[in-house]
Structures are given as structure tokens and as C-alpha cells.
């Protein structure tokens, strides 16, 4: 059940005008020192040292990331549940939310508030 809840929270979103985040420097300028938050109860930090940490529905989330060919590539563990490696397109929408779209922009997306 918790997998279904997290998947729904990560992939349901609303459309908004978006601007591409094309470089690692641009990405880090956006997320450095911020928490990426998404209801219900998902809070993540993407660190400059390639680490991801936070909580998803009260369970710990850890992972690693790199920037490759204009995409945010990550793999994570959600309290023992592997979230497999995926490269994602990153955009900032007109509501000042950062959006990650899986499969290099061809898959599902999730938007996060920056706190």
C-alpha cells in the first residue's frame, strides 16, 4: 500500500509553463540548501556531493545522483525498496516548482516545492 501511495504522490501533478534546467550548475543553484517537498509527506534534499536523503511517507529515503548529458540521473532506496536508476529531465514551472520527468523526459513527472 505504501508503494502505491508514494507512486501516486510522486507522479500526479498539474501542468504549467516550464523552463528547462540544462546544466548541473543551474540545477545546483536551484536546489542547494533547499528541501524538495511534495504532499503527502515527501521531503528530500539533493546534495552537491551526489547524495540524496530525506523521508517519504515517514520512511527514510537515501540515494545518489549525477548530472549526465543534461539529465538528472539518480537511484534511491526507500526504506528497503529500491527505486531503480533513471535519468530525468528537470524543469522549473511557472509556479516556481521543480519538476522531474522520468525516462529522459518521456515518462511520468513529479513537481516539488522548494523550501
mmCIF file of N, CA and C in Angstrom:
data_model
loop_
_atom_site.group_PDB
_atom_site.id
_atom_site.type_symbol
_atom_site.label_atom_id
_atom_site.label_comp_id
_atom_site.label_asym_id
_atom_site.label_seq_id
_atom_site.Cartn_x
_atom_site.Cartn_y
_atom_site.Cartn_z
ATOM 1 N N UNK A 1 0.812 -1.193 0.000
ATOM 2 C CA UNK A 1 0.000 0.000 0.000
ATOM 3 C C UNK A 1 0.862 1.266 0.000
ATOM 4 N N UNK A 2 1.957 1.259 0.795
ATOM 5 C CA UNK A 2 2.770 2.470 0.851
ATOM 6 C C UNK A 2 3.429 2.762 -0.488
ATOM 7 N N UNK A 3 3.735 1.720 -1.287
ATOM 8 C CA UNK A 3 4.319 1.927 -2.609
ATOM 9 C C UNK A 3 3.325 2.640 -3.516
ATOM 10 N N UNK A 4 2.076 2.242 -3.456
ATOM 11 C CA UNK A 4 1.043 2.876 -4.274
ATOM 12 C C UNK A 4 0.881 4.333 -3.870
ATOM 13 N N UNK A 5 0.874 4.608 -2.567
ATOM 14 C CA UNK A 5 0.729 5.992 -2.091
ATOM 15 C C UNK A 5 1.895 6.857 -2.542
ATOM 16 N N UNK A 6 3.127 6.342 -2.423
ATOM 17 C CA UNK A 6 4.285 7.128 -2.838
ATOM 18 C C UNK A 6 4.268 7.345 -4.345
ATOM 19 N N UNK A 7 3.960 6.303 -5.096
ATOM 20 C CA UNK A 7 3.926 6.431 -6.552
ATOM 21 C C UNK A 7 2.898 7.480 -6.971
ATOM 22 N N UNK A 8 1.739 7.464 -6.348
ATOM 23 C CA UNK A 8 0.715 8.452 -6.675
ATOM 24 C C UNK A 8 1.195 9.857 -6.331
ATOM 25 N N UNK A 9 1.838 10.000 -5.184
ATOM 26 C CA UNK A 9 2.322 11.316 -4.763
ATOM 27 C C UNK A 9 3.429 11.824 -5.671
ATOM 28 N N UNK A 10 4.280 10.925 -6.158
ATOM 29 C CA UNK A 10 5.398 11.333 -6.994
ATOM 30 C C UNK A 10 4.999 11.638 -8.425
ATOM 31 N N UNK A 11 3.921 11.031 -8.915
ATOM 32 C CA UNK A 11 3.647 11.134 -10.338
ATOM 33 C C UNK A 11 2.374 11.879 -10.719
ATOM 34 N N UNK A 12 1.572 12.294 -9.767
ATOM 35 C CA UNK A 12 0.392 13.073 -10.102
ATOM 36 C C UNK A 12 0.750 14.543 -10.001
ATOM 37 N N UNK A 13 0.432 15.286 -10.979
ATOM 38 C CA UNK A 13 0.787 16.705 -10.958
ATOM 39 C C UNK A 13 -0.070 17.494 -11.918
ATOM 40 N N UNK A 14 0.119 18.804 -11.894
ATOM 41 C CA UNK A 14 -0.627 19.663 -12.795
ATOM 42 C C UNK A 14 0.329 20.287 -13.796
ATOM 43 N N UNK A 15 -0.177 20.605 -14.951
ATOM 44 C CA UNK A 15 0.654 21.193 -15.998
ATOM 45 C C UNK A 15 0.840 22.684 -15.748
ATOM 46 N N UNK A 16 2.013 23.172 -16.090
ATOM 47 C CA UNK A 16 2.316 24.603 -16.005
ATOM 48 C C UNK A 16 3.410 24.880 -17.020
ATOM 49 N N UNK A 17 3.553 26.139 -17.408
ATOM 50 C CA UNK A 17 4.618 26.518 -18.324
ATOM 51 C C UNK A 17 5.952 26.208 -17.664
ATOM 52 N N UNK A 18 6.849 25.555 -18.402
ATOM 53 C CA UNK A 18 8.102 25.109 -17.800
ATOM 54 C C UNK A 18 9.308 25.595 -18.594
ATOM 55 N N UNK A 19 10.392 25.831 -17.859
ATOM 56 C CA UNK A 19 11.670 26.200 -18.454
ATOM 57 C C UNK A 19 12.683 25.115 -18.119
ATOM 58 N N UNK A 20 13.420 24.667 -19.097
ATOM 59 C CA UNK A 20 14.384 23.580 -18.920
ATOM 60 C C UNK A 20 15.532 23.988 -18.003
ATOM 61 N N UNK A 21 15.960 23.050 -17.177
ATOM 62 C CA UNK A 21 17.180 23.189 -16.381
ATOM 63 C C UNK A 21 18.224 22.361 -17.110
ATOM 64 N N UNK A 22 19.158 23.025 -17.765
ATOM 65 C CA UNK A 22 20.032 22.352 -18.721
ATOM 66 C C UNK A 22 21.395 21.944 -18.184
ATOM 67 N N UNK A 23 21.852 22.557 -17.087
ATOM 68 C CA UNK A 23 23.204 22.257 -16.609
ATOM 69 C C UNK A 23 23.195 21.905 -15.129
ATOM 70 N N UNK A 24 24.234 21.209 -14.712
ATOM 71 C CA UNK A 24 24.398 20.860 -13.299
ATOM 72 C C UNK A 24 24.509 22.132 -12.454
ATOM 73 N N UNK A 25 25.227 23.131 -12.945
ATOM 74 C CA UNK A 25 25.382 24.387 -12.213
ATOM 75 C C UNK A 25 24.031 25.058 -11.999
ATOM 76 N N UNK A 26 23.236 25.128 -13.043
ATOM 77 C CA UNK A 26 21.900 25.712 -12.932
ATOM 78 C C UNK A 26 21.057 24.913 -11.937
ATOM 79 N N UNK A 27 21.118 23.594 -12.021
ATOM 80 C CA UNK A 27 20.370 22.720 -11.111
ATOM 81 C C UNK A 27 20.788 22.969 -9.663
ATOM 82 N N UNK A 28 22.101 22.992 -9.405
ATOM 83 C CA UNK A 28 22.584 23.186 -8.048
ATOM 84 C C UNK A 28 22.216 24.567 -7.512
ATOM 85 N N UNK A 29 22.210 25.584 -8.371
ATOM 86 C CA UNK A 29 21.781 26.913 -7.943
ATOM 87 C C UNK A 29 20.329 26.908 -7.474
ATOM 88 N N UNK A 30 19.530 26.021 -8.019
ATOM 89 C CA UNK A 30 18.121 25.920 -7.653
ATOM 90 C C UNK A 30 17.932 25.126 -6.358
ATOM 91 N N UNK A 31 18.612 23.987 -6.206
ATOM 92 C CA UNK A 31 18.327 23.076 -5.090
ATOM 93 C C UNK A 31 19.274 23.199 -3.896
ATOM 94 N N UNK A 32 20.418 23.850 -4.070
ATOM 95 C CA UNK A 32 21.419 23.929 -2.999
ATOM 96 C C UNK A 32 20.815 24.492 -1.713
ATOM 97 N N UNK A 33 20.903 23.712 -0.635
ATOM 98 C CA UNK A 33 20.419 24.158 0.663
ATOM 99 C C UNK A 33 18.915 24.147 0.827
ATOM 100 N N UNK A 34 18.203 23.591 -0.141
ATOM 101 C CA UNK A 34 16.738 23.571 -0.101
ATOM 102 C C UNK A 34 16.229 22.145 0.133
ATOM 103 N N UNK A 35 15.004 22.056 0.588
ATOM 104 C CA UNK A 35 14.296 20.788 0.700
ATOM 105 C C UNK A 35 13.250 20.745 -0.397
ATOM 106 N N UNK A 36 13.215 19.636 -1.129
ATOM 107 C CA UNK A 36 12.207 19.423 -2.165
ATOM 108 C C UNK A 36 11.042 18.716 -1.493
ATOM 109 N N UNK A 37 9.871 19.360 -1.493
ATOM 110 C CA UNK A 37 8.708 18.839 -0.762
ATOM 111 C C UNK A 37 7.555 18.580 -1.705
ATOM 112 N N UNK A 38 6.861 17.483 -1.421
ATOM 113 C CA UNK A 38 5.688 17.101 -2.201
ATOM 114 C C UNK A 38 4.711 16.419 -1.253
ATOM 115 N N UNK A 39 3.454 16.821 -1.323
ATOM 116 C CA UNK A 39 2.429 16.190 -0.488
ATOM 117 C C UNK A 39 2.110 14.817 -1.051
ATOM 118 N N UNK A 40 1.798 13.839 -0.267
ATOM 119 C CA UNK A 40 1.796 13.882 1.191
ATOM 120 C C UNK A 40 3.145 13.432 1.765
ATOM 121 N N UNK A 41 3.731 14.259 2.544
ATOM 122 C CA UNK A 41 4.881 13.911 3.382
ATOM 123 C C UNK A 41 6.100 13.364 2.644
ATOM 124 N N UNK A 42 6.519 14.035 1.588
ATOM 125 C CA UNK A 42 7.769 13.682 0.921
ATOM 126 C C UNK A 42 8.677 14.902 1.003
ATOM 127 N N UNK A 43 9.822 14.728 1.634
ATOM 128 C CA UNK A 43 10.806 15.795 1.785
ATOM 129 C C UNK A 43 12.178 15.230 1.462
ATOM 130 N N UNK A 44 12.828 15.771 0.444
ATOM 131 C CA UNK A 44 14.128 15.282 0.003
ATOM 132 C C UNK A 44 15.123 16.423 -0.106
ATOM 133 N N UNK A 45 16.387 16.099 0.121
ATOM 134 C CA UNK A 45 17.470 17.034 -0.131
ATOM 135 C C UNK A 45 18.419 16.392 -1.133
ATOM 136 N N UNK A 46 18.773 17.159 -2.157
ATOM 137 C CA UNK A 46 19.724 16.730 -3.174
ATOM 138 C C UNK A 46 21.009 17.498 -2.901
ATOM 139 N N UNK A 47 22.032 16.783 -2.477
ATOM 140 C CA UNK A 47 23.278 17.410 -2.021
ATOM 141 C C UNK A 47 24.292 17.537 -3.158
ATOM 142 N N UNK A 48 25.158 18.525 -3.054
ATOM 143 C CA UNK A 48 26.184 18.751 -4.076
ATOM 144 C C UNK A 48 27.209 17.631 -4.138
ATOM 145 N N UNK A 49 27.303 16.805 -3.087
ATOM 146 C CA UNK A 49 28.250 15.691 -3.074
ATOM 147 C C UNK A 49 27.696 14.427 -3.732
ATOM 148 N N UNK A 50 26.543 14.539 -4.398
ATOM 149 C CA UNK A 50 25.968 13.397 -5.101
ATOM 150 C C UNK A 50 25.054 12.536 -4.252
ATOM 151 N N UNK A 51 24.706 12.987 -3.072
ATOM 152 C CA UNK A 51 23.837 12.222 -2.182
ATOM 153 C C UNK A 51 22.418 12.781 -2.209
ATOM 154 N N UNK A 52 21.455 11.882 -1.981
ATOM 155 C CA UNK A 52 20.055 12.243 -1.802
ATOM 156 C C UNK A 52 19.641 11.671 -0.462
ATOM 157 N N UNK A 53 18.941 12.484 0.321
ATOM 158 C CA UNK A 53 18.429 11.967 1.586
ATOM 159 C C UNK A 53 17.136 12.667 1.939
ATOM 160 N N UNK A 54 16.330 11.973 2.719
ATOM 161 C CA UNK A 54 15.072 12.560 3.145
ATOM 162 C C UNK A 54 14.125 11.515 3.670
ATOM 163 N N UNK A 55 12.828 11.830 3.545
ATOM 164 C CA UNK A 55 11.787 10.931 4.029
ATOM 165 C C UNK A 55 10.647 10.917 3.022
ATOM 166 N N UNK A 56 10.041 9.762 2.878
ATOM 167 C CA UNK A 56 8.863 9.604 2.044
ATOM 168 C C UNK A 56 7.810 8.839 2.817
ATOM 169 N N UNK A 57 6.723 9.502 3.163
ATOM 170 C CA UNK A 57 5.653 8.887 3.945
ATOM 171 C C UNK A 57 6.200 8.259 5.228
ATOM 172 N N UNK A 58 7.071 8.989 5.899
ATOM 173 C CA UNK A 58 7.657 8.631 7.196
ATOM 174 C C UNK A 58 8.784 7.597 7.137
ATOM 175 N N UNK A 59 9.122 7.089 5.956
ATOM 176 C CA UNK A 59 10.232 6.150 5.838
ATOM 177 C C UNK A 59 11.430 6.850 5.219
ATOM 178 N N UNK A 60 12.643 6.470 5.619
ATOM 179 C CA UNK A 60 13.837 7.135 5.095
ATOM 180 C C UNK A 60 14.062 6.866 3.610
ATOM 181 N N UNK A 61 14.569 7.886 2.936
ATOM 182 C CA UNK A 61 14.963 7.788 1.533
ATOM 183 C C UNK A 61 16.441 8.168 1.456
ATOM 184 N N UNK A 62 17.231 7.332 0.795
ATOM 185 C CA UNK A 62 18.633 7.639 0.540
ATOM 186 C C UNK A 62 18.910 7.341 -0.920
ATOM 187 N N UNK A 63 19.972 7.939 -1.450
ATOM 188 C CA UNK A 63 20.313 7.659 -2.831
ATOM 189 C C UNK A 63 21.511 8.454 -3.291
ATOM 190 N N UNK A 64 21.816 8.277 -4.556
ATOM 191 C CA UNK A 64 22.909 9.002 -5.193
ATOM 192 C C UNK A 64 22.414 9.574 -6.515
ATOM 193 N N UNK A 65 23.122 10.618 -6.971
ATOM 194 C CA UNK A 65 22.742 11.237 -8.238
ATOM 195 C C UNK A 65 23.978 11.762 -8.951
ATOM 196 N N UNK A 66 23.843 11.900 -10.265
ATOM 197 C CA UNK A 66 24.845 12.550 -11.112
ATOM 198 C C UNK A 66 24.095 13.363 -12.162
ATOM 199 N N UNK A 67 24.825 14.251 -12.826
ATOM 200 C CA UNK A 67 24.255 15.008 -13.954
ATOM 201 C C UNK A 67 24.923 14.478 -15.204
ATOM 202 N N UNK A 68 24.141 13.932 -16.149
ATOM 203 C CA UNK A 68 24.704 13.331 -17.360
ATOM 204 C C UNK A 68 23.947 13.817 -18.596
ATOM 205 N N UNK A 69 24.679 14.424 -19.515
ATOM 206 C CA UNK A 69 24.111 14.832 -20.810
ATOM 207 C C UNK A 69 22.835 15.650 -20.672
ATOM 208 N N UNK A 70 22.786 16.530 -19.664
ATOM 209 C CA UNK A 70 21.637 17.396 -19.479
ATOM 210 C C UNK A 70 20.501 16.797 -18.666
ATOM 211 N N UNK A 71 20.747 15.662 -18.027
ATOM 212 C CA UNK A 71 19.708 14.991 -17.249
ATOM 213 C C UNK A 71 20.179 14.694 -15.831
ATOM 214 N N UNK A 72 19.239 14.716 -14.892
ATOM 215 C CA UNK A 72 19.442 14.333 -13.504
ATOM 216 C C UNK A 72 19.268 12.822 -13.432
ATOM 217 N N UNK A 73 20.328 12.110 -13.130
ATOM 218 C CA UNK A 73 20.283 10.645 -13.090
ATOM 219 C C UNK A 73 20.438 10.200 -11.640
ATOM 220 N N UNK A 74 19.515 9.392 -11.176
ATOM 221 C CA UNK A 74 19.515 9.011 -9.769
ATOM 222 C C UNK A 74 19.084 7.555 -9.586
ATOM 223 N N UNK A 75 19.501 7.037 -8.414
ATOM 224 C CA UNK A 75 18.945 5.794 -7.906
ATOM 225 C C UNK A 75 18.758 5.996 -6.418
ATOM 226 N N UNK A 76 17.704 5.371 -5.867
ATOM 227 C CA UNK A 76 17.385 5.602 -4.459
ATOM 228 C C UNK A 76 16.924 4.317 -3.787
ATOM 229 N N UNK A 77 16.916 4.392 -2.471
ATOM 230 C CA UNK A 77 16.366 3.323 -1.643
ATOM 231 C C UNK A 77 15.351 3.971 -0.714
ATOM 232 N N UNK A 78 14.168 3.419 -0.702
ATOM 233 C CA UNK A 78 13.093 3.932 0.146
ATOM 234 C C UNK A 78 12.782 2.878 1.188
ATOM 235 N N UNK A 79 13.513 2.936 2.309
ATOM 236 C CA UNK A 79 13.327 2.011 3.427
ATOM 237 C C UNK A 79 13.351 0.552 2.972
ATOM 238 N N UNK A 80 14.349 0.208 2.146
ATOM 239 C CA UNK A 80 14.497 -1.160 1.667
ATOM 240 C C UNK A 80 13.872 -1.435 0.306
ATOM 241 N N UNK A 81 13.133 -0.489 -0.240
ATOM 242 C CA UNK A 81 12.535 -0.635 -1.564
ATOM 243 C C UNK A 81 13.404 0.126 -2.560
ATOM 244 N N UNK A 82 13.998 -0.608 -3.504
ATOM 245 C CA UNK A 82 14.895 0.010 -4.489
ATOM 246 C C UNK A 82 14.113 0.814 -5.517
ATOM 247 N N UNK A 83 14.520 2.061 -5.713
ATOM 248 C CA UNK A 83 13.992 2.901 -6.777
ATOM 249 C C UNK A 83 15.103 2.957 -7.811
ATOM 250 N N UNK A 84 14.895 2.267 -8.912
ATOM 251 C CA UNK A 84 15.966 1.991 -9.864
ATOM 252 C C UNK A 84 16.493 3.244 -10.559
ATOM 253 N N UNK A 85 17.691 3.090 -11.072
ATOM 254 C CA UNK A 85 18.393 4.158 -11.787
ATOM 255 C C UNK A 85 17.531 4.689 -12.919
ATOM 256 N N UNK A 86 17.456 6.028 -13.007
ATOM 257 C CA UNK A 86 16.679 6.653 -14.066
ATOM 258 C C UNK A 86 17.225 8.047 -14.300
ATOM 259 N N UNK A 87 17.321 8.448 -15.562
ATOM 260 C CA UNK A 87 17.744 9.802 -15.911
ATOM 261 C C UNK A 87 16.496 10.613 -16.229
ATOM 262 N N UNK A 88 16.421 11.805 -15.642
ATOM 263 C CA UNK A 88 15.205 12.589 -15.695
ATOM 264 C C UNK A 88 15.458 13.997 -16.218
ATOM 265 N N UNK A 89 14.525 14.467 -17.012
ATOM 266 C CA UNK A 89 14.535 15.856 -17.439
ATOM 267 C C UNK A 89 14.101 16.714 -16.249
ATOM 268 N N UNK A 90 14.748 17.864 -16.078
ATOM 269 C CA UNK A 90 14.409 18.769 -14.973
ATOM 270 C C UNK A 90 13.940 20.095 -15.563
ATOM 271 N N UNK A 91 12.823 20.595 -15.054
ATOM 272 C CA UNK A 91 12.306 21.894 -15.464
ATOM 273 C C UNK A 91 11.834 22.660 -14.226
ATOM 274 N N UNK A 92 11.768 23.980 -14.383
ATOM 275 C CA UNK A 92 11.138 24.845 -13.380
ATOM 276 C C UNK A 92 9.865 25.354 -14.005
ATOM 277 N N UNK A 93 8.740 25.207 -13.311
ATOM 278 C CA UNK A 93 7.488 25.660 -13.909
ATOM 279 C C UNK A 93 7.139 27.077 -13.464
ATOM 280 N N UNK A 94 6.089 27.614 -14.038
ATOM 281 C CA UNK A 94 5.696 28.995 -13.765
ATOM 282 C C UNK A 94 5.210 29.196 -12.335
ATOM 283 N N UNK A 95 5.002 28.110 -11.604
ATOM 284 C CA UNK A 95 4.609 28.186 -10.199
ATOM 285 C C UNK A 95 5.815 28.043 -9.270
ATOM 286 N N UNK A 96 7.038 28.187 -9.819
ATOM 287 C CA UNK A 96 8.286 28.050 -9.065
ATOM 288 C C UNK A 96 8.418 26.685 -8.401
ATOM 289 N N UNK A 97 8.014 25.677 -9.117
ATOM 290 C CA UNK A 97 8.187 24.297 -8.671
ATOM 291 C C UNK A 97 9.183 23.627 -9.607
ATOM 292 N N UNK A 98 10.001 22.762 -9.025
ATOM 293 C CA UNK A 98 10.940 21.999 -9.840
ATOM 294 C C UNK A 98 10.256 20.682 -10.204
ATOM 295 N N UNK A 99 10.350 20.333 -11.484
ATOM 296 C CA UNK A 99 9.670 19.132 -11.983
ATOM 297 C C UNK A 99 10.700 18.171 -12.568
ATOM 298 N N UNK A 100 10.574 16.902 -12.198
ATOM 299 C CA UNK A 100 11.414 15.829 -12.717
ATOM 300 C C UNK A 100 10.537 14.929 -13.574
ATOM 301 N N UNK A 101 10.962 14.686 -14.830
ATOM 302 C CA UNK A 101 10.218 13.811 -15.734
ATOM 303 C C UNK A 101 11.094 12.631 -16.089
ATOM 304 N N UNK A 102 10.639 11.457 -15.712
ATOM 305 C CA UNK A 102 11.430 10.233 -15.861
ATOM 306 C C UNK A 102 11.700 9.902 -17.331
ATOM 307 N N UNK A 103 12.555 8.935 -17.522
ATOM 308 C CA UNK A 103 12.884 8.416 -18.855
ATOM 309 C C UNK A 103 13.312 9.513 -19.823
ATOM 310 N N UNK A 104 14.208 10.386 -19.327
ATOM 311 C CA UNK A 104 14.765 11.479 -20.129
ATOM 312 C C UNK A 104 13.687 12.392 -20.722
ATOM 313 N N UNK A 105 12.623 12.588 -19.938
ATOM 314 C CA UNK A 105 11.554 13.493 -20.355
ATOM 315 C C UNK A 105 10.380 12.817 -21.032
ATOM 316 N N UNK A 106 10.436 11.502 -21.233
ATOM 317 C CA UNK A 106 9.369 10.805 -21.942
ATOM 318 C C UNK A 106 8.388 10.096 -21.013
ATOM 319 N N UNK A 107 8.662 10.089 -19.703
ATOM 320 C CA UNK A 107 7.834 9.338 -18.760
ATOM 321 C C UNK A 107 6.960 10.226 -17.896
ATOM 322 N N UNK A 108 6.669 9.700 -16.726
ATOM 323 C CA UNK A 108 5.841 10.416 -15.754
ATOM 324 C C UNK A 108 6.654 11.492 -15.062
ATOM 325 N N UNK A 109 5.937 12.474 -14.522
ATOM 326 C CA UNK A 109 6.650 13.568 -13.847
ATOM 327 C C UNK A 109 6.095 13.824 -12.461
ATOM 328 N N UNK A 110 6.940 14.501 -11.666
ATOM 329 C CA UNK A 110 6.548 14.908 -10.319
ATOM 330 C C UNK A 110 7.132 16.276 -10.053
ATOM 331 N N UNK A 111 6.332 17.173 -9.494
ATOM 332 C CA UNK A 111 6.788 18.521 -9.152
ATOM 333 C C UNK A 111 6.946 18.642 -7.642
ATOM 334 N N UNK A 112 7.960 19.410 -7.242
ATOM 335 C CA UNK A 112 8.262 19.610 -5.824
ATOM 336 C C UNK A 112 8.335 21.097 -5.526
ATOM 337 N N UNK A 113 7.858 21.484 -4.340
ATOM 338 C CA UNK A 113 8.075 22.832 -3.824
ATOM 339 C C UNK A 113 9.498 22.895 -3.302
ATOM 340 N N UNK A 114 10.103 24.060 -3.368
ATOM 341 C CA UNK A 114 11.439 24.269 -2.809
ATOM 342 C C UNK A 114 11.298 25.047 -1.508
ATOM 343 N N UNK A 115 11.721 24.429 -0.420
ATOM 344 C CA UNK A 115 11.640 25.069 0.893
ATOM 345 C C UNK A 115 13.031 25.290 1.440
#
